[in-house]
Coordinates of C-alpha atoms in Angstrom, one line a residue:
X1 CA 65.5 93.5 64.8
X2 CA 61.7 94.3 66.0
X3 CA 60.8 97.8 66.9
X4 CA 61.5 98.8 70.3
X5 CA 57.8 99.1 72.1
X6 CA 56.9 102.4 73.4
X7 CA 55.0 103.1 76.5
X8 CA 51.2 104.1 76.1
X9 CA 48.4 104.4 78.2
X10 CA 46.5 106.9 80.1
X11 CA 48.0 105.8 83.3
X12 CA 51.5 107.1 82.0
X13 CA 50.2 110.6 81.1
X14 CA 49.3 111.2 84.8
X15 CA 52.1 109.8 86.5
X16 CA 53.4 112.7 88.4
X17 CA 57.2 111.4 87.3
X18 CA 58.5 111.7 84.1
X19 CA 58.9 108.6 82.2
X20 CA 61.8 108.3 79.8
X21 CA 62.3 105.9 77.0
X22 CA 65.5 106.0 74.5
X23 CA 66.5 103.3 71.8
X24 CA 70.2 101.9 72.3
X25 CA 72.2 104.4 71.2
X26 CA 70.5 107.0 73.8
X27 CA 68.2 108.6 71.2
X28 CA 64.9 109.9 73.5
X29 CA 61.8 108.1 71.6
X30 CA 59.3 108.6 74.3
X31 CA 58.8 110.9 77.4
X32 CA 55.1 111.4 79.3
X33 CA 54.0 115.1 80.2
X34 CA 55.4 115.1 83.3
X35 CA 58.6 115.4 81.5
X36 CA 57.9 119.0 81.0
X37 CA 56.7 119.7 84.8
X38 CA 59.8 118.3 86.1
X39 CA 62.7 119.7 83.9
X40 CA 61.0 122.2 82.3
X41 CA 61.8 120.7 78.5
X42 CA 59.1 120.4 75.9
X43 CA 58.5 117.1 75.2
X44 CA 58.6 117.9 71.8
X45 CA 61.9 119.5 71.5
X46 CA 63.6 116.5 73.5
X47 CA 61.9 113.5 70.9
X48 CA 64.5 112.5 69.0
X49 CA 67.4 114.2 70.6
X50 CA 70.0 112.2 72.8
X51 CA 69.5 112.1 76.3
X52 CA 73.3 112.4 76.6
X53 CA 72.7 116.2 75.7
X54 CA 71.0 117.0 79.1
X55 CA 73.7 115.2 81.0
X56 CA 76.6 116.9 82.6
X57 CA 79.7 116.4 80.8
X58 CA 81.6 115.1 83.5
X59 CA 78.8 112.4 83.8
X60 CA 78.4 111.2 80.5
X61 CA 80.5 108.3 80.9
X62 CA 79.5 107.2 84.1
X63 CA 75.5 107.2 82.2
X64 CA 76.7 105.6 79.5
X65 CA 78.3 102.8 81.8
X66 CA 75.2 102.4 83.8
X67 CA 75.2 104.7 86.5
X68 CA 71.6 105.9 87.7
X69 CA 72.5 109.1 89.4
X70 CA 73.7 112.4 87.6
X71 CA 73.4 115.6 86.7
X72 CA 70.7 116.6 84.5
X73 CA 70.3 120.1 82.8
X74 CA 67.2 121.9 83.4
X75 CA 65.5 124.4 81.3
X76 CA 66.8 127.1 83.2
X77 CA 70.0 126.2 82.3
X78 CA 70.9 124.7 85.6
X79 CA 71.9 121.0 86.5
X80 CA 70.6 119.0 89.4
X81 CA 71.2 115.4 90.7
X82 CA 68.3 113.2 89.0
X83 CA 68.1 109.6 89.5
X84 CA 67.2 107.7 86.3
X85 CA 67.5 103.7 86.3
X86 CA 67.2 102.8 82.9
X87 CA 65.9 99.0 82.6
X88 CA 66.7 97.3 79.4
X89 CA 63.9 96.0 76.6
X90 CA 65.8 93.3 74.6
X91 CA 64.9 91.9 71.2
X92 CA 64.4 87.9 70.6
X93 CA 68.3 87.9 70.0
X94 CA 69.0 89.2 73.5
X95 CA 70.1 92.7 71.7
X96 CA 69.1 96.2 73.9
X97 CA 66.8 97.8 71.4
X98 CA 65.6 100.1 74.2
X99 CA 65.7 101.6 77.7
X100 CA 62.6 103.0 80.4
X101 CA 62.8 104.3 83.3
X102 CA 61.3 106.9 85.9
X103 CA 63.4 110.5 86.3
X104 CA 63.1 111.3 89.9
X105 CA 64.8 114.3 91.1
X106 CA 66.8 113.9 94.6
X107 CA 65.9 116.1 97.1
X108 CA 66.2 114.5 100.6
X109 CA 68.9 113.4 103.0
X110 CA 69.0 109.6 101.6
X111 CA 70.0 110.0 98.4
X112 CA 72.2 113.0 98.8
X113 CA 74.6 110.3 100.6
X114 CA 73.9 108.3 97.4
X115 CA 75.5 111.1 95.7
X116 CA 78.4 111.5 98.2
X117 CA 79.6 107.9 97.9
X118 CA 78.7 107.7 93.6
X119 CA 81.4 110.4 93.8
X120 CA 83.9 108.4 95.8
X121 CA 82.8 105.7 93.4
X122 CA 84.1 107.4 90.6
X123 CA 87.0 109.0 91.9
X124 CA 88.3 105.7 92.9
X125 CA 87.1 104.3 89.2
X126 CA 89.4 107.0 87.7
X127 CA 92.5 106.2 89.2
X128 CA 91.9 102.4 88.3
X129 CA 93.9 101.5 84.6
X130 CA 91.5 98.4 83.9
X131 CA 87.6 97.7 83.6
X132 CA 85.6 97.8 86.4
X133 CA 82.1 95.6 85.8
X134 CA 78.7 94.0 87.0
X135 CA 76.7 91.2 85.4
X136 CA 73.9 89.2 86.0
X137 CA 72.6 86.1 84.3
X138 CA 70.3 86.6 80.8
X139 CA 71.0 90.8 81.6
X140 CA 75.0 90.7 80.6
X141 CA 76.8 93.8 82.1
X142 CA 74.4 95.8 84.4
X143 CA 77.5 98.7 84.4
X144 CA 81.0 98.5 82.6
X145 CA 83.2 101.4 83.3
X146 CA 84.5 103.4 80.0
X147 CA 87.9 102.5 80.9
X148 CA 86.8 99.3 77.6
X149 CA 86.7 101.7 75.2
X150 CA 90.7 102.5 75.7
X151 CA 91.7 99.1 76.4
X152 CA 89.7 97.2 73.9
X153 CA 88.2 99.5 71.0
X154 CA 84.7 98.7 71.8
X155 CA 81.9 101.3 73.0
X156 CA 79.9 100.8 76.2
X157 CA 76.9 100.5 74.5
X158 CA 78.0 98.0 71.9
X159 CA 79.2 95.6 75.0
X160 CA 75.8 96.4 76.7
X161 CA 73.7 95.9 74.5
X162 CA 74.3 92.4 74.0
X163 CA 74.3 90.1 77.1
X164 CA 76.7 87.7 75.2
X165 CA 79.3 89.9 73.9
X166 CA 81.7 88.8 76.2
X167 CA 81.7 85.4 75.8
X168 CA 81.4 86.4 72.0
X169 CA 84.9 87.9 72.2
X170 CA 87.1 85.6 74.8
X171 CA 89.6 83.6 72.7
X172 CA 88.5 80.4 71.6
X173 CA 90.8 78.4 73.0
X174 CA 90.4 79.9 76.6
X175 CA 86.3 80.1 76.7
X176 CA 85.3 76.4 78.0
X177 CA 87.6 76.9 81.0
X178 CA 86.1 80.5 80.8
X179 CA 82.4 79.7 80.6
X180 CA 83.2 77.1 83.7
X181 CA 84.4 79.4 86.3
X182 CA 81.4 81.9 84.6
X183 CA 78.6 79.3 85.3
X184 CA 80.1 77.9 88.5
X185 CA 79.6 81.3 89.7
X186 CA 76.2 82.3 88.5
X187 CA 75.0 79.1 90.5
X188 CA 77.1 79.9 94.0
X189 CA 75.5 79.4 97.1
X190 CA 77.6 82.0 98.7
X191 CA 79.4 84.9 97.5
X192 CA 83.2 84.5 96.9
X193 CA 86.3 85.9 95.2
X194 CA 87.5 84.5 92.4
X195 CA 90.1 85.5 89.3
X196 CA 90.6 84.4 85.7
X197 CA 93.1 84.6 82.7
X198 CA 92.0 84.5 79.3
X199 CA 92.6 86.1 76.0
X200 CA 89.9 88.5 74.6
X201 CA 90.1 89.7 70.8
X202 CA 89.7 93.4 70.8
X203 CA 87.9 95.1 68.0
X204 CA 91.1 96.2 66.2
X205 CA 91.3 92.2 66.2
X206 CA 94.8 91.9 68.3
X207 CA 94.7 89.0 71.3
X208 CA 94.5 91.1 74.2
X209 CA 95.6 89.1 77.9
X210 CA 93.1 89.9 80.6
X211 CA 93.4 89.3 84.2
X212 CA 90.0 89.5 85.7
X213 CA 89.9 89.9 89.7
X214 CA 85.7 88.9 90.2
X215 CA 83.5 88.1 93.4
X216 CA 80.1 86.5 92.8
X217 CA 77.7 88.5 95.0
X218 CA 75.1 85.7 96.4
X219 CA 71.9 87.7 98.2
X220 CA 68.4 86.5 99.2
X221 CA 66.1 87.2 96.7
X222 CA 67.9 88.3 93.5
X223 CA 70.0 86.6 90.7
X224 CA 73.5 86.2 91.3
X225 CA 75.3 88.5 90.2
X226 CA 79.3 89.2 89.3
X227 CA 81.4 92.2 89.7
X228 CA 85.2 92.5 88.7
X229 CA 88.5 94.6 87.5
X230 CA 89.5 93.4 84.2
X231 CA 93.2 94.3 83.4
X232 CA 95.0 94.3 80.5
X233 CA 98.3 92.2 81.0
X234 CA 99.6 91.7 77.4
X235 CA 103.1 93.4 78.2
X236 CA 103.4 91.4 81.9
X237 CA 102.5 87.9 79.6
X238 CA 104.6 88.8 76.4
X239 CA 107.5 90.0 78.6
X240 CA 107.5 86.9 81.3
X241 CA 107.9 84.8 78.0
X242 CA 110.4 86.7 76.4
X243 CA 112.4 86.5 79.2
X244 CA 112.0 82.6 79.9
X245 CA 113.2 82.2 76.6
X246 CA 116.9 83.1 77.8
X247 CA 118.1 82.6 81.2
X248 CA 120.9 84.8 81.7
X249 CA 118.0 87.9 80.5
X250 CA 115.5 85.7 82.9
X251 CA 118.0 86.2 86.0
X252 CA 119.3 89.9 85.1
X253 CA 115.6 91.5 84.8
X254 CA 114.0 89.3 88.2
X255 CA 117.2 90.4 89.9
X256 CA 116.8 94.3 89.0
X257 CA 112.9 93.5 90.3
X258 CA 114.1 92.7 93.3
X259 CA 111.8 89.4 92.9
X260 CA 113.2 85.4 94.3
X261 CA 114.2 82.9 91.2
X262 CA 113.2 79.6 91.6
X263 CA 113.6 75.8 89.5
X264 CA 111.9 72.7 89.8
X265 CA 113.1 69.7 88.5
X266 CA 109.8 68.1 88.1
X267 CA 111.5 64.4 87.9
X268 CA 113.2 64.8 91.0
X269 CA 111.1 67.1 93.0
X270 CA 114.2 68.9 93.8
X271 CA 113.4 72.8 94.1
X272 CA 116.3 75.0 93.9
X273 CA 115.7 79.0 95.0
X274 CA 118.0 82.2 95.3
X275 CA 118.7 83.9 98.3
X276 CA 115.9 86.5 97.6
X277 CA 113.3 84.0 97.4
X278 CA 114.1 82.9 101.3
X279 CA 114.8 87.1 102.0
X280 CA 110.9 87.6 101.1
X281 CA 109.5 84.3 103.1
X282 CA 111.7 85.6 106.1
X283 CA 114.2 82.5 106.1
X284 CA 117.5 83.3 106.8
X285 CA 120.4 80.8 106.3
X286 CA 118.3 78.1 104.8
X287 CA 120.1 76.0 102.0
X288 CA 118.9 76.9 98.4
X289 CA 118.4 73.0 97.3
X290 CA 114.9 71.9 98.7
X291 CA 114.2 67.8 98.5
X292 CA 110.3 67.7 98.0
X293 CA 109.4 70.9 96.0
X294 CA 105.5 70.9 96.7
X295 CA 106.0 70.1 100.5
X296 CA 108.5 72.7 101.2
X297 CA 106.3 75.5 99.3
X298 CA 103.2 74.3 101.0
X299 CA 104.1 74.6 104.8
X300 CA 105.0 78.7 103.9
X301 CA 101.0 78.9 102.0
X302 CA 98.4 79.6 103.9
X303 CA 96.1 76.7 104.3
X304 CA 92.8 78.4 102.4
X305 CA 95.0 79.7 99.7
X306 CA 96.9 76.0 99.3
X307 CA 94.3 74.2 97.4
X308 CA 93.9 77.5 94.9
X309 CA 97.8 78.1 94.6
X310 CA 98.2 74.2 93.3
X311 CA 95.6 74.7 90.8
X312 CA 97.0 77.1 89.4
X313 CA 100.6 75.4 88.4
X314 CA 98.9 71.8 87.8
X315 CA 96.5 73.6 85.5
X316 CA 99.9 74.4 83.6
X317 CA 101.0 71.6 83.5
X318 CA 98.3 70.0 82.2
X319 CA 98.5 72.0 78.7
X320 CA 95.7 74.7 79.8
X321 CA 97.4 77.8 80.4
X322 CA 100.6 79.1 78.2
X323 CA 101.8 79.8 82.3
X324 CA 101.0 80.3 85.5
X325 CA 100.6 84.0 88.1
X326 CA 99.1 83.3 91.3
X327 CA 98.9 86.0 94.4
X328 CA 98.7 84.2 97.8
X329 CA 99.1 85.0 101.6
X330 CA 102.7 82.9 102.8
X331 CA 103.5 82.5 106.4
X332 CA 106.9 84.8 107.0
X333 CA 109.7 83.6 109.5
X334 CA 108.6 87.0 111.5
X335 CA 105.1 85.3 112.5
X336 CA 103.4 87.3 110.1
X337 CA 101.4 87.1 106.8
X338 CA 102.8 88.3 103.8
X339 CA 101.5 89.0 100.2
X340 CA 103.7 87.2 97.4
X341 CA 103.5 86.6 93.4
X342 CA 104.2 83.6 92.2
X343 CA 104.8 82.9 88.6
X344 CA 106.5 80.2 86.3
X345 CA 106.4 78.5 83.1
X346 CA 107.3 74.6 82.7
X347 CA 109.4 73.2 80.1
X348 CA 108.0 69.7 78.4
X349 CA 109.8 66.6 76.7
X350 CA 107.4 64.8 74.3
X351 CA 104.3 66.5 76.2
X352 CA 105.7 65.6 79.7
X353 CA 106.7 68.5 82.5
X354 CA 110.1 68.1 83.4
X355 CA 111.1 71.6 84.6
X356 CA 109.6 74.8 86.1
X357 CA 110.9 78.2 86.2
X358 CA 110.1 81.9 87.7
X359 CA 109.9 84.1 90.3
X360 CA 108.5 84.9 93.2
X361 CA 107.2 88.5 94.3
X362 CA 106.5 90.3 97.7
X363 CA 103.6 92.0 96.5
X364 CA 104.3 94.7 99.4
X365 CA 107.6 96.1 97.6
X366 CA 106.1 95.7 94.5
X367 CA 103.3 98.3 95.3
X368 CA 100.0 96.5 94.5
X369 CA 97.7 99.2 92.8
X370 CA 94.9 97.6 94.8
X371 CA 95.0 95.5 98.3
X372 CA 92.6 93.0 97.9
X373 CA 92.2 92.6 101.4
X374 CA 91.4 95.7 102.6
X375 CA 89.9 97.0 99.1
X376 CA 91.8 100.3 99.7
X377 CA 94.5 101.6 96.9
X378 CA 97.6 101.1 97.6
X379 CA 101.2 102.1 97.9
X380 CA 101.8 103.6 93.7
X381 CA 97.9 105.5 93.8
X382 CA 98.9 107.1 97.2
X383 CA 102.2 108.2 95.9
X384 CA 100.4 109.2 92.5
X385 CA 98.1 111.7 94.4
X386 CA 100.5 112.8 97.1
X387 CA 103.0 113.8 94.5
X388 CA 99.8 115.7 92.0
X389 CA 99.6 117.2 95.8
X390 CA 103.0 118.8 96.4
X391 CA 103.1 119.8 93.0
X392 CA 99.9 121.9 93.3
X393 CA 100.7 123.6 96.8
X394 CA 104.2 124.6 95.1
X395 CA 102.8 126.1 92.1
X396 CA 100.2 128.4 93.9
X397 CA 102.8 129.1 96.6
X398 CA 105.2 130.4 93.4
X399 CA 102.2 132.1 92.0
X400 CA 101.2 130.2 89.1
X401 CA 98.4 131.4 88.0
X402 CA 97.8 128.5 85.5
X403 CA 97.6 126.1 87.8
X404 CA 93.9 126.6 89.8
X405 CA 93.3 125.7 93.7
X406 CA 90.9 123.2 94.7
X407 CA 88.4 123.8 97.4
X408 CA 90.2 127.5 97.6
X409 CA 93.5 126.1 99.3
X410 CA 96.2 124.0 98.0
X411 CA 97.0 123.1 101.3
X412 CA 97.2 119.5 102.4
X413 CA 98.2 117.0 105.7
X414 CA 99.7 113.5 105.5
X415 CA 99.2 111.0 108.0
X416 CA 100.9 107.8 108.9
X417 CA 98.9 105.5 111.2
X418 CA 100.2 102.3 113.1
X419 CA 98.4 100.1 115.2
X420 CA 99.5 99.6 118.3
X421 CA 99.0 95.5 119.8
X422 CA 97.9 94.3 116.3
X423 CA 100.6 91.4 116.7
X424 CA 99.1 90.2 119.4
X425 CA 95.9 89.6 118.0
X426 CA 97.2 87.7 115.5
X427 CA 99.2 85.7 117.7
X428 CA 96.0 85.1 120.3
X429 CA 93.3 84.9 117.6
X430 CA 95.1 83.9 114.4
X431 CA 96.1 86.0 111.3
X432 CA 92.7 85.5 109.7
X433 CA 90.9 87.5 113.2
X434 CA 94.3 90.0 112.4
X435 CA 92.5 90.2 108.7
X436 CA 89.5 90.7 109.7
X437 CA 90.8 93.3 111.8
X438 CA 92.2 95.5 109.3
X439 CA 89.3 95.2 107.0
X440 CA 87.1 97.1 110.4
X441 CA 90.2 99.6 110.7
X442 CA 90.1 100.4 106.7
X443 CA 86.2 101.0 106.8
X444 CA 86.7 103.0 110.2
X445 CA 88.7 105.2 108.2
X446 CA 87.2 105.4 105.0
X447 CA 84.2 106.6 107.4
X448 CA 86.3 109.4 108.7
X449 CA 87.7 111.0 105.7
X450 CA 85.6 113.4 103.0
X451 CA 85.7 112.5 99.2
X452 CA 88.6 114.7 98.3
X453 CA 90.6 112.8 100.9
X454 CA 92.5 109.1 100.5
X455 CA 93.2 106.6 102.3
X456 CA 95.7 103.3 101.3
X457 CA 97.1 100.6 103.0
X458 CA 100.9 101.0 102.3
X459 CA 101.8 96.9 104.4
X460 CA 101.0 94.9 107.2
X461 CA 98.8 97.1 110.0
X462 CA 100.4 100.5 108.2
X463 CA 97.8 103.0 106.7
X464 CA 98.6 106.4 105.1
X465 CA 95.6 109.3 104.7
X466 CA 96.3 112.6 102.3
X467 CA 94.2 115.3 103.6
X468 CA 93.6 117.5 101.1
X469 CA 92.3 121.6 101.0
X470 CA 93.0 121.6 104.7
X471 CA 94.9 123.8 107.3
X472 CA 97.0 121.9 110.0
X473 CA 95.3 122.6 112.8
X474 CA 91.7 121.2 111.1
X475 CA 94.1 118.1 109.8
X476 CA 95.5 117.2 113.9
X477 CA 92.1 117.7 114.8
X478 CA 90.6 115.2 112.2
X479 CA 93.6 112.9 113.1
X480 CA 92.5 112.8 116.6
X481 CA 88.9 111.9 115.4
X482 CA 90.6 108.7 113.7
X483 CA 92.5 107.8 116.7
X484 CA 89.1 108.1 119.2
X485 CA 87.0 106.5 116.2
X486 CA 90.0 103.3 116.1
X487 CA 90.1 103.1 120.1
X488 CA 86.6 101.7 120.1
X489 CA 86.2 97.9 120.3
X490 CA 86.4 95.8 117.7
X491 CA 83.7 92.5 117.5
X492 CA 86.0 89.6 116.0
X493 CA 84.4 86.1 115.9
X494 CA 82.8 86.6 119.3
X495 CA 85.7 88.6 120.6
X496 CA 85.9 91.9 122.1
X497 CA 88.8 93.2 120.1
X498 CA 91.0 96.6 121.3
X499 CA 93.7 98.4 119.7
X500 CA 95.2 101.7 119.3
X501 CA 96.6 103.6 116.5
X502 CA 99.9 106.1 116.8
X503 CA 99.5 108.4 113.8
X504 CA 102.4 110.6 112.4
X505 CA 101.5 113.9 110.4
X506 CA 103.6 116.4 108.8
X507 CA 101.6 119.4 107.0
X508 CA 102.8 120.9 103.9
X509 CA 103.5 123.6 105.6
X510 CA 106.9 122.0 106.4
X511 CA 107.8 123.1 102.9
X512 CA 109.4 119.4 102.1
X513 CA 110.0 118.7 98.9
X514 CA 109.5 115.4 97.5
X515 CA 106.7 112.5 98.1
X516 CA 109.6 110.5 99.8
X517 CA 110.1 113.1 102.2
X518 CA 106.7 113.8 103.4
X519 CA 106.6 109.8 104.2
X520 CA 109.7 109.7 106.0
X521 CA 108.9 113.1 108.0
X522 CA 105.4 111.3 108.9
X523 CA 106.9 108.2 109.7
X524 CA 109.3 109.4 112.1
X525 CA 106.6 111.6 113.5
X526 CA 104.3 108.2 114.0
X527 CA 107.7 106.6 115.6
X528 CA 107.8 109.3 118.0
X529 CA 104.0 108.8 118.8
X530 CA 104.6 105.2 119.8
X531 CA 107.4 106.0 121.6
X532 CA 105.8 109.0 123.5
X533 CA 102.6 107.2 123.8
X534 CA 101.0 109.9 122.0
X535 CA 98.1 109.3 120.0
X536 CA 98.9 111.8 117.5
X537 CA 102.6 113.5 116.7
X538 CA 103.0 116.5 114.3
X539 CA 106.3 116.7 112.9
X540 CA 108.2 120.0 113.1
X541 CA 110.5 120.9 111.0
X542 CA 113.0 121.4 113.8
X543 CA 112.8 117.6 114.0
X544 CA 115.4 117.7 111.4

């Protein structure tokens, strides 16, 4: 490995911005005077020491994955936002032997709201159990969150520091299909979403099964780049074929799931599927024996997920993957779209499929962790904070003095929001104008909330928002800014689009008890407001 180069040159003494250079591992082996002026460090002292030692604890990670604005401690013992973009110097392997960049303290309006959203950033990255990740061609990850370390063994900079690690570690028999979807996406034309399966051999060496949920991000003027959630799914894999290995356990697990069985007779094309199968499609009294098992599934698919759902199973079948878990959007018998699973495994004779087997999901009841649609949490994240919530308003209400307030108040609002006429934009303008729709309506709100607050989609045109370290009357007022900032139009593929929202809120000032009764209290509360025609209801504990 060469030396890594260091900066020289009058030019970088004069700079009025401090130029930092560290090798690999964050070790500082070059800073210009200027480093002094603006931090108040001697260059001296810091030569040699980590970088890592000026950053704020709680941003050490976040640095480490690749984000370029934190804290930095000052020489008066005081930490301010910096932003630092560290570009990489590689070696002729392609190995990070150092890093350079220019320190520039934030001080005006722009990149305060950098700040602002970094934080949403990583609140949102904390609650996420996977690896969140960027990439570009010949650079390898740009930022990996240090969610790898847990899942996989490896260090952020051991991943980053070699643009091929990854494809270094993806099982052998899983990269060619692998590199494929890798360099079909580094040479898009547009950006799209994408997801893969494959095996990846973590450091401890144990095969670990990844589910990767990626978009390649196509923009004038730069390399393509990726981005992508990387979850760890060896229990879902191991346990699907455990339990395909014995019917009767197959049956009794999908039917405590609540999830549809289904079988294929592949030399017949005769699917047969259980009563909850047609419950989550929406088809009452349809016989379970369906001649044609491809063109019955098809007509319920919709049409741009069709081609994507088939590859998926023939890919199976053709020996590539051990099985098969596709998500898709399926038409329901209500008119509407609905999110389902479906998964399977095919049994061979002498190399040929003659049978398939699984279930099928309604991703909605399941409690997705994330909506892909919307890219809000979703139903298990919303009851994960709401319940950290109730538990934190009853211990200061009891007096615990181990358990400290946030923002000064433990108090908190939940909101249920509907929206009113969404059917009918689907049914004049077609579900994707009704998607479309709901992705406006989630930015909308995102834009009206602060940090501390969240918002999910729960199903369908249904949205919850915790409020959090507020009083109820600032909570109905920042309701009523949601329902005046929904009420404006809405520009859909050349339409004027306009709906309303009815929002339920109950306070926790109702003293209820569990996460299950906040949501019902708000959702008859939002009941009432349609009803009423109100935009906004408050629930009262006299309601009940």
């Amino acid at each position: 490995m060469s030396a890594p180069t260091t900066p020289s040159g009058h030019l970088l003494q004069l700079l009025p911005e401090a130029v930092v250079q560290t090798d690999a591992h964050w070790g500082i082996t070059y800073l210009n005077p200027a480093w002094l002026a603006r931090t108040g460090h001697p260059v001296e002292a810091a030569l040699g020491r980590s970088l890592l030692e000026y950053v704020h604890p709680d941003d050490v990670g976040p640095v480490r994955a690749g984000m370029p604005v934190f804290r930095l401690r000052f020489a008066d013992g005081e930490f301010r936002w910096v932003r630092l973009q560290l570009h990489p110097e590689s070696d002729a392997a392609g190995r990070v032997i150092s890093r350079q960049g220019v320190l520039i303290e934030i001080t005006d309006v722009t990149e305060q709201v950098l700040v602002e959203v970094r934080q949403r950033f990583l609140r949102l990255l904390e609650t996420i159990d996977g690896v969140v990740w960027e990439a570009e061609r010949g650079v390898g990850n740009t930022f990996l969150s240090p969610q790898v370390e847990r899942l996989f063994g490896y260090s952020v900079e051991e991943w980053r520091a070699d643009p091929g690690f990854w494809r270094a570690h993806v099982h052998p028999d899983d990269l060619p299909d692998a590199l494929a979807i890798d360099e079909a996406a580094y040479n898009a034309t547009h950006s799209y979403a994408y997801e893969m399966s494959y095996r990846l051999i973590a450091k401890s060496g144990e095969v670990v099964w990844v589910r990767d949920l990626c978009r390649a991000v196509v923009e004038p003027g730069r390399p393509n780049r990726m981005i992508g959630l990387m979850i760890d799914v060896t229990r879902q894999k191991n346990t699907e074929l455990e339990l395909l290995r014995s019917d009767n356990r197959y049956a009794l697990a999908t039917r405590g799931s609540n999830d549809g069985i289904w079988d294929w007779d592949l030399r017949t094309d005769v699917l047969h599927v259980s009563e909850r199968f047609h419950e989550i499609l929406g088809l009452a009294d349809q016989p379970p024996v369906h001649d044609g098992g491809w063109r019955f599934l098809q007509q319920h698919i919709d049409p741009d997920d069709r081609a994507r759902v088939q590859s998926a199973y023939c890919r199976h079948l053709a020996g590539d993957s051990p099985n098969f878990s596709v998500d898709f959007r399926a038409f329901h018998g209500a008119g509407r779209l609905v999110w389902v699973n479906w998964r399977g495994v095919a049994e061979f004779e002498d190399g040929v499929a003659v049978r398939m087997a699984g279930s099928l999901s309604d991703l909605a009841e399941r409690g997705s962790s994330y909506d892909a649609l919307t890219n809000l949490p979703g139903r298990p994240l919303f009851r994960e904070r709401l319940a950290h919530a109730i538990a934190l308003h009853r211990h200061e209400a009891s007096g615990d003095a181990g358990i400290p307030a946030r923002w000064g108040t433990t108090a908190f609002a939940v909101l249920l929001l509907d929206l009113n006429r969404f059917k009918a934009v689907n049914d004049t303008l077609g579900h994707h104008a009704g998607d479309q729709l709901l992705q406006q309506v989630a930015r909308r709100l995102e834009d009206c909330v602060r940090t501390v607050d969240l918002v999910a989609r729960m199903s369908g045109d249904e949205f919850n928002v915790l409020l959090e370290a507020i009083d109820p009357a600032e909570a109905v007022q920042r309701a009523r800014q949601i329902t005046s900032a929904l009420d404006a139009p809405y520009y859909i593929g050349g339409h004027a689009v306009h709906v309303t929202a009815s929002i339920g809120l109950v306070s926790s000032t109702a003293g209820l008890a569990t996460i299950d009764d906040y949501l019902r209290a708000a959702d008859a509360a939002m009941y009432r407001a349609k009803s009423d025609g109100l935009g906004v209801c408050v629930f009262s504990p006299d309601d009940r």
